[in-house]
Coordinates of C-alpha atoms in Angstrom, one line a residue:
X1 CA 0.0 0.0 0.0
X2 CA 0.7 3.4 -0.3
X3 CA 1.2 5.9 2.2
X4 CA 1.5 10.1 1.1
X5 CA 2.7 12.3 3.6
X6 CA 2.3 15.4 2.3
X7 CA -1.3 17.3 2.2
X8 CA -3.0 17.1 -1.3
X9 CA -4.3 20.7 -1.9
X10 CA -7.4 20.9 -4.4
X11 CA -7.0 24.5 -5.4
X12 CA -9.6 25.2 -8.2
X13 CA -7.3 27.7 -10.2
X14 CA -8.1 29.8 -13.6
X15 CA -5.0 30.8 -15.1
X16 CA -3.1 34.4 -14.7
X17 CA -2.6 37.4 -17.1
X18 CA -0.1 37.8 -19.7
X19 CA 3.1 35.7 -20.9
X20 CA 5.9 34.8 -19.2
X21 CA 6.2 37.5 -16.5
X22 CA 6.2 37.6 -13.1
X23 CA 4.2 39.6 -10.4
X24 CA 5.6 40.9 -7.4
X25 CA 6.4 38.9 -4.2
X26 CA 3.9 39.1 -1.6
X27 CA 4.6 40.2 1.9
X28 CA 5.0 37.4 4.5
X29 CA 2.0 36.5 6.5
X30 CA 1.4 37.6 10.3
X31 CA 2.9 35.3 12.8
X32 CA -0.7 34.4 13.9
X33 CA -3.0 34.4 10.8
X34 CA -6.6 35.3 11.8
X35 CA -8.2 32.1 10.0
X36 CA -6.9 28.5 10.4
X37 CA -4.7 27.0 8.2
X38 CA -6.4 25.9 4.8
X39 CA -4.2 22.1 4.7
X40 CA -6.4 20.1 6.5
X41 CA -10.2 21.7 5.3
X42 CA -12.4 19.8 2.9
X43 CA -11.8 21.2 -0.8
X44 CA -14.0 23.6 -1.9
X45 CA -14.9 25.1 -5.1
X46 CA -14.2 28.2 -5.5
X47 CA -17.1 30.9 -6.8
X48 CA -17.1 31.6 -10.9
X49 CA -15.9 35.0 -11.1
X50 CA -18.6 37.6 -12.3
X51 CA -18.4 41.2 -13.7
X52 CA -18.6 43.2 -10.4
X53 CA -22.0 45.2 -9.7
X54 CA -23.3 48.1 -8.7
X55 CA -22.9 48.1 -4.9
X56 CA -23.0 45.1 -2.8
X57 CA -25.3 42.6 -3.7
X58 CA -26.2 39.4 -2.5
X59 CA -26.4 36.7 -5.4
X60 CA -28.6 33.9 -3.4
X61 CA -31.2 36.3 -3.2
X62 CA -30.9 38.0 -6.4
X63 CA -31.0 41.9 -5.2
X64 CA -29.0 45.0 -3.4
X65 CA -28.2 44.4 0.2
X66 CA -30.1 47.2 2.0
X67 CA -27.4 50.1 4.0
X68 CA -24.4 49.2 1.6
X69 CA -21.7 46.3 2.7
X70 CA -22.9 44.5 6.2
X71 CA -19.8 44.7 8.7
X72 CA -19.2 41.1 8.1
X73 CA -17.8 41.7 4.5
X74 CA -16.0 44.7 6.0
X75 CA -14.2 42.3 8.5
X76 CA -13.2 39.4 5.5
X77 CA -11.9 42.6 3.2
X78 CA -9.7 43.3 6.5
X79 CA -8.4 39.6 7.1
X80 CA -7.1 39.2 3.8
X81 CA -5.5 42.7 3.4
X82 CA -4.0 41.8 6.5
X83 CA -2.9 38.3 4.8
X84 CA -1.4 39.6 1.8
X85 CA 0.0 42.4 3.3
X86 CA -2.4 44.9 0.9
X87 CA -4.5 48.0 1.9
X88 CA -8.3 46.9 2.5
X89 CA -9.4 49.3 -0.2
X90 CA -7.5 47.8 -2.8
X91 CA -9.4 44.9 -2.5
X92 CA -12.5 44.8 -4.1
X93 CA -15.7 43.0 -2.6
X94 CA -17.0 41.5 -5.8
X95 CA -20.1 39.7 -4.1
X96 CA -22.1 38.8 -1.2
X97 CA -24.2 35.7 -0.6
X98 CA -26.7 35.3 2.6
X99 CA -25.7 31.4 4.0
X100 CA -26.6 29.4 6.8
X101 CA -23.3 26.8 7.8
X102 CA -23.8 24.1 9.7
X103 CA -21.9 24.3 12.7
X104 CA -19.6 26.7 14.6
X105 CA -16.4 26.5 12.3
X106 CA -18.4 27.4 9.5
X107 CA -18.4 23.9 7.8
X108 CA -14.3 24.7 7.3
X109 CA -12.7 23.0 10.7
X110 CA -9.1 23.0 11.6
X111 CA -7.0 19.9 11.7
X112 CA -8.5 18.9 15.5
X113 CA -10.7 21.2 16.5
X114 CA -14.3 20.9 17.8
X115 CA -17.1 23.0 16.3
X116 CA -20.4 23.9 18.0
X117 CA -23.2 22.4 16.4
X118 CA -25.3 25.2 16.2
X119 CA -26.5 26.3 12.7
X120 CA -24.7 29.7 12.3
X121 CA -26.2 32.4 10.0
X122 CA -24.0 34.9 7.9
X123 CA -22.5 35.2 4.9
X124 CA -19.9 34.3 1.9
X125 CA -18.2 36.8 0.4
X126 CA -15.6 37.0 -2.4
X127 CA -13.2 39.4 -3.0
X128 CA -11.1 40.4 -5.5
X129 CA -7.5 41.4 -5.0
X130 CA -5.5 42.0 -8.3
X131 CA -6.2 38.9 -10.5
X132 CA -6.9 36.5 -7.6
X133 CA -10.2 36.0 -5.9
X134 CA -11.0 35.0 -2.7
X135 CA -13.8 33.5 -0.8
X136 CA -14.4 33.9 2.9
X137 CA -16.8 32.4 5.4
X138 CA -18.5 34.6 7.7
X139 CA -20.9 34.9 10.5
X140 CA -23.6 37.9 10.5
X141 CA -21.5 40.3 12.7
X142 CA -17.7 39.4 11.0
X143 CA -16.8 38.0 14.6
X144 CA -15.7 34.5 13.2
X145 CA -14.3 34.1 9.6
X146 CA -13.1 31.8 7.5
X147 CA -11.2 31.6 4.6
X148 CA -12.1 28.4 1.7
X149 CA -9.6 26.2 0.0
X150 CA -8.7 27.5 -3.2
X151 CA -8.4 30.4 -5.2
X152 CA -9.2 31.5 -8.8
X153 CA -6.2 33.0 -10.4
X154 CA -7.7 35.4 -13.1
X155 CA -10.5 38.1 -12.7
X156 CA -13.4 37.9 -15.7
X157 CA -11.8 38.7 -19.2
X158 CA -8.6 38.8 -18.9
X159 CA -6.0 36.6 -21.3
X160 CA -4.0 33.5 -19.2
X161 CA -1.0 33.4 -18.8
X162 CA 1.2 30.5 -17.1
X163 CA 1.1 29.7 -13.4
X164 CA 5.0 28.8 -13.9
X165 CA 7.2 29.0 -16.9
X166 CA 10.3 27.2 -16.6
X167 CA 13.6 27.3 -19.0
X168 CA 16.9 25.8 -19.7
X169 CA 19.5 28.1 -19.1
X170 CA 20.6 28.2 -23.0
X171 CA 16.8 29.3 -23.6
X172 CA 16.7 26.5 -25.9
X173 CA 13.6 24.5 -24.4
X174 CA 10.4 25.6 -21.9
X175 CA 7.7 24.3 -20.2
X176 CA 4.8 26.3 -19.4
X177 CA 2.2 25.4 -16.3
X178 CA -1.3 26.0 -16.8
X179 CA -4.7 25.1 -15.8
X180 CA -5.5 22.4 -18.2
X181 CA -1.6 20.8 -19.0
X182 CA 1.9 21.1 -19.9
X183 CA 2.7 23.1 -22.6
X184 CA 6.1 22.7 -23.5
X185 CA 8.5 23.2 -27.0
X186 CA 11.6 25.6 -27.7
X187 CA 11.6 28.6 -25.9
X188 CA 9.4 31.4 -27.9
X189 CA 7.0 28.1 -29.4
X190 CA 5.3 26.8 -30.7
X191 CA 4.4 24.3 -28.1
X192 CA 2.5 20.7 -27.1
X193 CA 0.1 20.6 -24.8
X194 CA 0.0 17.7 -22.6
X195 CA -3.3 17.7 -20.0
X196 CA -2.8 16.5 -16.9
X197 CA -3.8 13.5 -15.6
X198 CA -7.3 13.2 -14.1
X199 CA -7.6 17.0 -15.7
X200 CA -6.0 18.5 -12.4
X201 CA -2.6 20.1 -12.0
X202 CA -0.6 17.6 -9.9
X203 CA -1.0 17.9 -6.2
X204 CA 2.4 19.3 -5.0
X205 CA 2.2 22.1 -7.2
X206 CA -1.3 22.9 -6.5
X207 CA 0.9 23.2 -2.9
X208 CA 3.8 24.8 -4.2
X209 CA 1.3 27.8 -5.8
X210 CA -0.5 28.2 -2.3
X211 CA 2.2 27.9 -0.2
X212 CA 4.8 30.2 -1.7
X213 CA 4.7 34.1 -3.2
X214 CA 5.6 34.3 -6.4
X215 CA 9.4 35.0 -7.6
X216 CA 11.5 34.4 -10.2
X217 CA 15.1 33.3 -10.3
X218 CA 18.1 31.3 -12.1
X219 CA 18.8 28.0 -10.6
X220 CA 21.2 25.5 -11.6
X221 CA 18.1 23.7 -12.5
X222 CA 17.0 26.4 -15.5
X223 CA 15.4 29.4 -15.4
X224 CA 11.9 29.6 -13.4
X225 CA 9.1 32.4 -13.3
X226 CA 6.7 31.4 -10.6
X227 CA 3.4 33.2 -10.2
X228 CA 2.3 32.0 -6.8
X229 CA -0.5 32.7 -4.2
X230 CA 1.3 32.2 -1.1
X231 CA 2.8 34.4 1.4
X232 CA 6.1 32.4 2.0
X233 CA 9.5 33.8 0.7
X234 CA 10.9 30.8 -1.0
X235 CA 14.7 30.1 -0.2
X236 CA 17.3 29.5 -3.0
X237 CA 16.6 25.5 -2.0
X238 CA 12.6 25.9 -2.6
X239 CA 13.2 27.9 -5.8
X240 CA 15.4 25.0 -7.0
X241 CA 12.7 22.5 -6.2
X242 CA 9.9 24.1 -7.9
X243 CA 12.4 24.3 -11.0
X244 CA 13.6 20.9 -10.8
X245 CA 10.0 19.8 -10.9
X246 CA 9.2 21.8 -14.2
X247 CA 12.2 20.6 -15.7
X248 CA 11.2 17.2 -14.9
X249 CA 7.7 17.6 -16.3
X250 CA 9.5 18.6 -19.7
X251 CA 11.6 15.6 -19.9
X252 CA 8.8 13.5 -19.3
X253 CA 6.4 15.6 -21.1
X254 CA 9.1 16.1 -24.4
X255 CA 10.5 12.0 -24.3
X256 CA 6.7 10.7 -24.2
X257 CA 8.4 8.3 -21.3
X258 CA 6.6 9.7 -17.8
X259 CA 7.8 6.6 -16.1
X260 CA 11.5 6.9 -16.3
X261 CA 12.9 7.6 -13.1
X262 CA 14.0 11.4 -14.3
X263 CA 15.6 13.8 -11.8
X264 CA 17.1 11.2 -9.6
X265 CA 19.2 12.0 -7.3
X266 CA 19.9 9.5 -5.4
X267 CA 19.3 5.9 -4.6
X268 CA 20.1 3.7 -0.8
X269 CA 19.2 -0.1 0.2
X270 CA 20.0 -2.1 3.0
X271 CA 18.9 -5.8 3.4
X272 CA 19.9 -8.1 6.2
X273 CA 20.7 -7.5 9.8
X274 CA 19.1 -9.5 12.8
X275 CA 15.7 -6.9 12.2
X276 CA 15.4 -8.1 9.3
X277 CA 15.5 -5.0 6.7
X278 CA 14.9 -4.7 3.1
X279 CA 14.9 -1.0 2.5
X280 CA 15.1 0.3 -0.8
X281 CA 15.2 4.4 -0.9
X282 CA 15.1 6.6 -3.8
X283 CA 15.4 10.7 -3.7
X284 CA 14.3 13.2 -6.5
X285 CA 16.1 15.8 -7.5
X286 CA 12.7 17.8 -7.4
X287 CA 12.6 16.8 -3.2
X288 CA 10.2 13.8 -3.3
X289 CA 11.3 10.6 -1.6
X290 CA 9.8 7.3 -2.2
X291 CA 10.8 4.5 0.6
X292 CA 9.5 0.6 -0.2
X293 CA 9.7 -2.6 1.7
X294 CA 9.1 -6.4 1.4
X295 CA 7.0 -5.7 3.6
X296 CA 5.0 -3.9 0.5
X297 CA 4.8 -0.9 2.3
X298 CA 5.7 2.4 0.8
X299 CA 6.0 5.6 2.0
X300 CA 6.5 9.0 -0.3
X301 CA 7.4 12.3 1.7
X302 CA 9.3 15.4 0.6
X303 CA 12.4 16.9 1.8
X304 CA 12.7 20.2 4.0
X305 CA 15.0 22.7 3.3
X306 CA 17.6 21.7 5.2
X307 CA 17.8 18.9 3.9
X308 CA 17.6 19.9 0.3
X309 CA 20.5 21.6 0.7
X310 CA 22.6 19.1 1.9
X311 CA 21.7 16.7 -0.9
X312 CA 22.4 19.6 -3.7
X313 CA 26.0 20.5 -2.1
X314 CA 26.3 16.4 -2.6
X315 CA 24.9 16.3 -5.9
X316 CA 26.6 19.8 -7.2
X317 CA 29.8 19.1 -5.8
X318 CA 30.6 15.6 -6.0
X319 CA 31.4 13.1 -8.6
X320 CA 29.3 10.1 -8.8
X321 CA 29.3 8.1 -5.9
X322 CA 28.6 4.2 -6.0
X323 CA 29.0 2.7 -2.9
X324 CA 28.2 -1.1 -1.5
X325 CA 29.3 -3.1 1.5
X326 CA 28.3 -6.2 3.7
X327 CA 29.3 -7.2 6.8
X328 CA 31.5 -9.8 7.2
X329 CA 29.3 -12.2 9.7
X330 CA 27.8 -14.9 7.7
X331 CA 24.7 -15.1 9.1
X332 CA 22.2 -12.2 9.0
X333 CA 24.7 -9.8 7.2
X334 CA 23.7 -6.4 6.6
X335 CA 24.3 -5.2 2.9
X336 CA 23.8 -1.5 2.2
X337 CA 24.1 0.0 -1.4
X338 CA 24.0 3.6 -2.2
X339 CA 24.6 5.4 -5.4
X340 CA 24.1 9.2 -5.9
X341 CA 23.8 10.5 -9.6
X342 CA 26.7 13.7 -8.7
X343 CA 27.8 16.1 -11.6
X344 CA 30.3 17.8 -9.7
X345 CA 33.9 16.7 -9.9
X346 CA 35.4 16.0 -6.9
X347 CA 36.1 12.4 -5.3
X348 CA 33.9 11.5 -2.4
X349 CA 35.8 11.2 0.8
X350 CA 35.4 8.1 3.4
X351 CA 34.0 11.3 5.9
X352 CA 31.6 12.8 3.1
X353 CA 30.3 9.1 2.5
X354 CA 29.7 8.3 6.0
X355 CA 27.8 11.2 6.0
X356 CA 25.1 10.5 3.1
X357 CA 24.9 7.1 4.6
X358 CA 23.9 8.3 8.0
X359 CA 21.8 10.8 6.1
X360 CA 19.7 8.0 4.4
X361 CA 19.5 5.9 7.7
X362 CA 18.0 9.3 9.3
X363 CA 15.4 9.7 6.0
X364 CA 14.7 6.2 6.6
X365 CA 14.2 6.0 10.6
X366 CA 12.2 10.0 9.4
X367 CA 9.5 7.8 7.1
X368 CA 8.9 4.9 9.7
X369 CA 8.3 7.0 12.1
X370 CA 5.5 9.1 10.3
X371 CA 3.5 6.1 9.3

């Protein structure tokens, strides 16, 4: 069976404006955000945007909303200019909807939390901030809020433009992310188109886009504009990542071959011992571990940054490393293999060795823990 560790975002996105360009990077969010964390909700669609109206309306009811905005709008323009670091009155309130949600949390619970079960009237209201809308929760007075998975990426009429563009760093060949597939060809077109699977952008970029603000940067990976929706400052080890995965997508996407193992990194077993192991470990260039068993258990997980940049000063710095040994007791040896795919030029040491090996055992011990 199969195991993921990481949370798999269902962000709804329409694509953004223009052609490869990026926005500005957002401000970082306030140490204690005023609505829970999204990871953990239930996926929700997000609203179809709609040419705004004439003062506020509400859309369930089909008319004006008598006195002008209710406080409760107000209060959601506030928590998101606060989010994103914006004035309030750049954000637009595009519409209101009257709603009844079926509990305390507003049908949008944190990761453990307990929820009155008292039916709560208020509203949902979406705003508009730049070419990204947003949808909040509210009760009648604004007192609770809460913000809905997912967000909408372009405002009504406005040409797309890629959610990522990623290039080699001759300009020679480029990938573009967008709503319904890869495109991908030389740099300048014309391209392919290859929809993704199950017609939804792969999980840990649907991640990647809310987690992080956008940027764009050179990496020894390529070249990678990245229009996200996140308030995170991506270090030079994230922005790698989120190139390394593009470029993967490319290779896959260009060699019609999805299933070669492209971008590894690096690969570790061990089998014997008195517990009995039969590890086999593989690592991504892109940060995505996979860990199987006999046992047919298998765990996938991603690298933090820390340790992303310990495997990139490996893999940039070193020459190819292929490494076996078994104990000498003959019974229950322990055999432990490990080969990392280095383009840098200089000769492992015994020390530098050790040190990958101990840093596989830890990934290892990391993933059996966590099941």
């Amino acid at each position: 069976m199969k195991k993921t560790m990481f949370p798999a975002l269902l962000l709804f996105l329409s694509i953004l404006l223009g052609a490869c360009a990026a926005v500005p990077q957002a401000v970082e969010a306030p140490a204690e955000p005023l609505i829970p964390s999204i990871e953990k909700q239930t996926p929700l669609p997000t609203a179809t945007p709609r040419e705004p109206t004439p003062g506020p309306t509400d859309s369930a009811n089909g008319g004006p909303i008598p006195g002008g905005f209710p406080p409760a709008a107000l209060a959601a323009r506030e928590a998101l200019a606060e989010l994103l670091g914006a004035y309030a009155e750049s954000i637009e309130i595009q519409d209101i909807e009257f709603a009844t949600w079926p509990d305390g949390c507003l049908g949008l619970p944190g990761p453990g939390e307990s929820c009155t079960e008292a039916m709560v009237p208020g509203y949902r209201v979406t705003l508009l901030s730049g070419t990204s809308q947003y949808i909040y929760r509210t009760n009648e007075r604004g007192t609770s809020l809460r913000r809905e998975a997912g967000v909408s990426f372009a405002a009504p009429s406005e040409e797309a433009r890629p959610l990522a563009i990623w290039q080699n760093l001759e300009c020679t060949e480029e990938a573009n992310l967008l709503l319904e597939g890869l495109s991908f060809g030389a740099c300048g077109g014309p391209y392919t188109v290859l929809p993704w699977a199950d017609d939804m952008i792969p999980a840990v970029m649907l991640e990647f886009l809310d987690t992080f603000a956008s940027f764009e940067a050179e990496t020894l990976a390529g070249k990678i504009i990245f229009n996200g929706i996140g308030t995170t400052i991506a270090t030079p080890a994230e922005q790698r990542v989120i190139a390394e995965w593009m470029k993967i997508q490319f290779l896959a996407a260009q060699s019609g071959r999805p299933q070669a193992d492209w971008g590894l990194a690096l690969t570790y077993s061990r089998q014997g011992g008195f517990a009995g192991f039969c590890d086999e470990m593989t690592i991504s260039l892109d940060g995505s571990v996979l860990l199987s068993s006999c046992k047919d258990v298998d765990v996938d997980f991603r690298l933090n940054v820390e340790q992303l940049e310990k495997l990139y000063a490996w893999y940039d710095g070193l020459g190819q490393i292929d490494y076996a040994y078994t104990d000498p007791a003959v019974a229950d040896a322990m055999s432990t293999k490990l080969t990392i795919f280095a383009q840098g030029g200089k000769v492992a040491e015994e020390a530098a060795v050790n040190e990958i090996l101990a840093f596989c055992a830890e990934l290892v011990r990391q993933a059996r823990a966590e099941q």
